[in-house]
Coordinates of C-alpha atoms in Angstrom, one line a residue:
M223 CA 129.7 -36.9 72.9
Q224 CA 132.4 -34.8 74.6
A225 CA 132.7 -31.1 74.0
S226 CA 134.8 -28.4 75.5
N227 CA 135.0 -24.7 74.9
K228 CA 136.8 -23.1 77.9
G229 CA 134.1 -20.5 78.3
A230 CA 134.1 -19.3 74.7
P231 CA 131.3 -16.8 74.1
S232 CA 130.0 -18.7 71.1
A233 CA 130.3 -22.2 72.4
A234 CA 127.2 -23.4 70.6
A235 CA 128.3 -21.8 67.3
Y236 CA 131.7 -23.5 67.5
T237 CA 130.2 -26.9 68.2
Q238 CA 127.8 -26.5 65.3
A239 CA 130.6 -25.4 63.0
L240 CA 132.7 -28.5 63.8
L241 CA 129.7 -30.7 63.1
A242 CA 129.0 -28.9 59.8
A243 CA 132.6 -29.1 58.8
R244 CA 132.6 -32.8 59.5
D245 CA 129.7 -33.2 57.2
G246 CA 131.3 -31.1 54.5
A247 CA 128.6 -28.5 54.7
I248 CA 131.0 -25.6 55.4
G249 CA 134.6 -24.8 54.9
V250 CA 137.3 -25.2 52.3
T251 CA 139.7 -28.1 52.6
V252 CA 143.3 -26.9 53.0
R253 CA 144.9 -30.3 54.0
C254 CA 143.8 -33.9 53.7
T255 CA 145.4 -37.1 54.9
P256 CA 143.9 -40.6 55.4
R257 CA 143.0 -39.8 59.0
R258 CA 142.8 -36.0 59.1
I259 CA 141.1 -33.2 57.2
T260 CA 141.7 -29.5 57.9
R261 CA 139.1 -27.0 56.7
M262 CA 139.2 -23.2 56.7
L263 CA 135.8 -21.7 57.5
E264 CA 134.1 -18.6 59.0
V265 CA 132.4 -18.7 62.4
D266 CA 130.7 -15.6 63.8
G267 CA 132.5 -13.4 61.4
E268 CA 136.0 -14.7 62.1
V269 CA 138.2 -17.0 60.1
A270 CA 139.0 -20.3 61.8
F271 CA 140.5 -23.7 61.1
A272 CA 138.7 -27.0 61.9
K273 CA 141.0 -30.0 62.3
L274 CA 138.9 -33.1 61.9
R275 CA 140.3 -36.6 62.8
S276 CA 138.7 -39.9 62.1
K277 CA 141.1 -41.8 64.5
R278 CA 143.7 -41.2 67.2
P279 CA 141.5 -39.1 69.5
L280 CA 144.3 -38.9 72.0
D281 CA 146.3 -36.8 69.5
A282 CA 143.5 -34.3 69.4
E283 CA 143.1 -34.2 73.1
A284 CA 146.9 -33.6 73.5
E285 CA 146.7 -30.8 71.0
W286 CA 143.8 -29.2 72.8
R287 CA 145.7 -29.4 76.1
W288 CA 149.0 -27.9 74.6
L289 CA 147.1 -25.1 72.9
H290 CA 146.2 -23.9 76.4
E291 CA 149.5 -24.8 78.3
L292 CA 152.2 -23.7 75.9
P293 CA 151.3 -20.0 76.0
R294 CA 152.1 -20.1 79.8
L295 CA 155.7 -20.9 78.7
G296 CA 155.8 -18.0 76.3
L297 CA 155.0 -20.0 73.2
A298 CA 151.9 -18.4 71.6
T299 CA 149.6 -20.7 69.7
P300 CA 146.4 -20.3 67.7
T301 CA 143.5 -19.4 70.0
P302 CA 141.6 -22.6 70.8
L303 CA 137.8 -22.1 70.2
G304 CA 136.2 -25.5 70.5
F305 CA 136.7 -29.2 70.9
L306 CA 134.3 -32.0 70.1
R307 CA 134.7 -35.8 70.4
I308 CA 132.2 -38.4 69.2
G309 CA 133.6 -41.9 69.6
R310 CA 137.0 -41.9 67.9
W311 CA 136.1 -38.9 65.8
T312 CA 137.3 -35.5 67.0
G313 CA 137.0 -31.9 65.8
L314 CA 139.3 -29.1 67.0
L315 CA 138.6 -25.5 66.1
T316 CA 141.2 -22.7 66.3
R317 CA 141.1 -19.0 65.3
A318 CA 143.2 -18.3 62.2
L319 CA 146.5 -16.4 62.7
A320 CA 147.5 -13.3 60.8
G321 CA 150.8 -13.5 59.0
R322 CA 152.9 -16.1 57.2
T323 CA 155.0 -19.0 58.1
F324 CA 158.7 -18.3 58.7
D325 CA 159.8 -20.3 55.7
A326 CA 157.7 -18.1 53.5
W327 CA 159.3 -15.0 55.0
A328 CA 162.7 -16.6 54.4
Q329 CA 162.0 -17.2 50.7
E330 CA 160.9 -13.6 50.3
A331 CA 164.0 -12.3 52.2
Q332 CA 166.3 -14.3 49.9
K333 CA 164.8 -12.7 46.9
E334 CA 165.2 -9.2 48.4
G335 CA 168.9 -9.7 49.3
Q336 CA 171.3 -10.1 52.2
E337 CA 170.0 -7.2 54.2
S338 CA 166.5 -8.7 54.4
V339 CA 168.0 -12.1 55.2
R340 CA 170.0 -10.5 58.1
K341 CA 166.9 -8.8 59.5
L342 CA 165.0 -12.1 59.4
C343 CA 167.9 -13.9 61.1
D344 CA 168.0 -11.2 63.8
F345 CA 164.3 -11.7 64.3
A346 CA 164.6 -15.5 64.7
V347 CA 167.5 -15.2 67.1
R348 CA 165.7 -12.7 69.2
E349 CA 162.2 -14.1 69.2
V350 CA 162.3 -17.8 68.3
A351 CA 165.5 -19.1 69.9
P352 CA 164.5 -18.1 73.5
R353 CA 161.0 -19.7 73.1
V354 CA 162.5 -23.0 71.9
A355 CA 164.9 -22.8 74.9
A356 CA 161.9 -22.1 77.2
L357 CA 160.2 -25.2 75.9
H358 CA 163.2 -27.4 76.5
R359 CA 163.9 -25.9 79.9
A360 CA 160.4 -27.0 80.9
G361 CA 161.4 -30.6 80.0
L362 CA 159.3 -30.6 76.8
V363 CA 160.1 -31.2 73.2
Y364 CA 158.2 -30.3 70.0
R365 CA 158.9 -33.2 67.6
D366 CA 157.4 -31.2 64.7
L367 CA 159.6 -28.1 65.1
Y368 CA 159.8 -26.8 61.5
W369 CA 159.9 -23.3 60.2
N370 CA 156.5 -23.8 58.5
H371 CA 155.0 -24.4 61.9
I372 CA 156.1 -21.0 63.1
V373 CA 154.0 -18.0 62.1
A374 CA 154.9 -14.3 62.3
D375 CA 152.6 -11.4 61.4
A376 CA 155.6 -9.3 60.3
I377 CA 159.3 -9.4 60.6
G378 CA 159.8 -8.1 64.1
G379 CA 156.1 -8.9 65.0
A380 CA 154.3 -11.5 67.0
V381 CA 155.4 -15.2 66.7
A382 CA 153.1 -18.2 67.2
F383 CA 153.6 -22.0 67.0
L384 CA 151.3 -24.4 65.0
D385 CA 150.6 -28.1 65.1
V386 CA 151.5 -28.7 68.7
E387 CA 149.9 -32.1 69.0
R388 CA 153.2 -34.0 69.2
V389 CA 154.7 -32.0 72.1
F390 CA 155.6 -34.3 74.9
R391 CA 157.8 -34.8 78.0
P392 CA 160.4 -37.5 77.3
R393 CA 161.3 -39.7 80.2
W394 CA 164.7 -40.5 78.8
R395 CA 167.1 -39.5 76.0
F396 CA 166.1 -35.9 76.3
E397 CA 169.3 -34.8 74.5
R398 CA 168.3 -36.8 71.5
W399 CA 164.9 -35.1 71.3
R400 CA 166.3 -31.7 71.9
T401 CA 168.8 -32.2 69.0
K402 CA 165.9 -33.4 66.8
D403 CA 164.0 -30.2 67.4
L404 CA 166.9 -28.0 66.4
A405 CA 167.6 -30.3 63.4
G406 CA 164.0 -29.8 62.4
L407 CA 164.5 -26.1 62.1
A408 CA 167.8 -26.6 60.2
S409 CA 166.2 -29.1 57.8
S410 CA 163.2 -27.0 57.0
Y411 CA 165.0 -23.7 56.2
P412 CA 164.5 -23.1 52.5
G413 CA 167.8 -23.6 50.8
E414 CA 171.1 -23.8 52.6
V415 CA 171.1 -22.4 56.2
P416 CA 173.5 -19.5 56.4
L417 CA 176.3 -20.6 58.7
R418 CA 176.3 -17.3 60.6
F419 CA 172.6 -17.7 61.2
A420 CA 173.0 -21.2 62.5
V421 CA 175.7 -20.2 64.9
R422 CA 173.9 -17.2 66.2
F423 CA 170.6 -19.1 66.6
V424 CA 172.2 -21.8 68.7
R425 CA 174.2 -19.3 70.7
G426 CA 171.0 -17.4 71.4
Y427 CA 169.3 -20.6 72.3
L428 CA 172.0 -21.6 74.7
A429 CA 172.2 -18.0 76.2
A430 CA 168.4 -18.2 77.0
D431 CA 169.0 -21.2 79.2
P432 CA 170.8 -20.2 82.5
G433 CA 171.9 -23.8 83.0
A434 CA 173.3 -24.3 79.5
K435 CA 177.0 -24.3 78.8
L436 CA 178.2 -21.3 76.6
K437 CA 181.7 -22.7 75.9
K438 CA 182.7 -23.0 72.3
D439 CA 182.9 -26.8 72.5
A440 CA 179.3 -27.0 73.7
L441 CA 178.2 -24.7 70.8
R442 CA 180.2 -26.7 68.2
Q443 CA 179.0 -30.1 69.4
L444 CA 175.3 -29.0 69.4
L445 CA 175.7 -27.5 65.9
L446 CA 177.3 -30.7 64.6
R447 CA 174.7 -33.0 66.1
A448 CA 171.9 -30.9 64.8
A449 CA 173.4 -30.6 61.3
G450 CA 173.9 -34.4 61.1
K451 CA 170.3 -35.0 62.1
A452 CA 169.1 -32.4 59.7
R453 CA 170.7 -34.2 56.8
G454 CA 168.8 -37.3 57.8
I455 CA 165.5 -35.5 58.0
R456 CA 165.9 -33.9 54.6
S457 CA 166.5 -37.3 53.1
H458 CA 163.1 -38.5 54.1
A459 CA 160.2 -37.9 51.7
P460 CA 157.0 -36.6 53.5
K461 CA 154.2 -39.0 53.7
F462 CA 151.4 -36.7 52.4
G463 CA 153.3 -33.8 50.8

């Protein structure tokens, strides 16, 4: 059995919570796939999420690592509380985040009108675009970069990134992976992406990278590549809803 808690004050409680969640003794299931169950539970008076995998332990180990490393690049993540591995089974416990996912904020803004949409777009350009640029500048890509994996506690508040297990450092075809990340955002926006928002977001993304080209041709080409890839992503049905 392998356990890790990075000095958490309630290490034993976190480990016991993961074991109890595995056995179904605590927690409410919020997501279930053939190889993974996520349960929401309470540990030591705080709400947490236990991600339980029956296979692919390397995915869990990667997620545990990125939960600690990405904040150093400026990408906040859920606070990692505990990790447990028994054979191929793994349990990973994180503290729950306050707020809602960006796509939920976008749906509400659309109901409220153009001014709310504009404020939301300003927020994304200011807070999300530079963080995505920082990730790519470090030679990393997300692979699951969708708006429902970005949480904000308020419009203009703190931003955090979820489900970081697939972050990796590609050895080749980096441009392809970078485009896929941007396309993931475009494809997961609820409804049609406002053109002005798309242009401003990519411009903010490029401006955050000192080595990026800010010429109109570079902006146009990146927008076209991301839009084309986004159409392909939207055409794929999700495996597990």
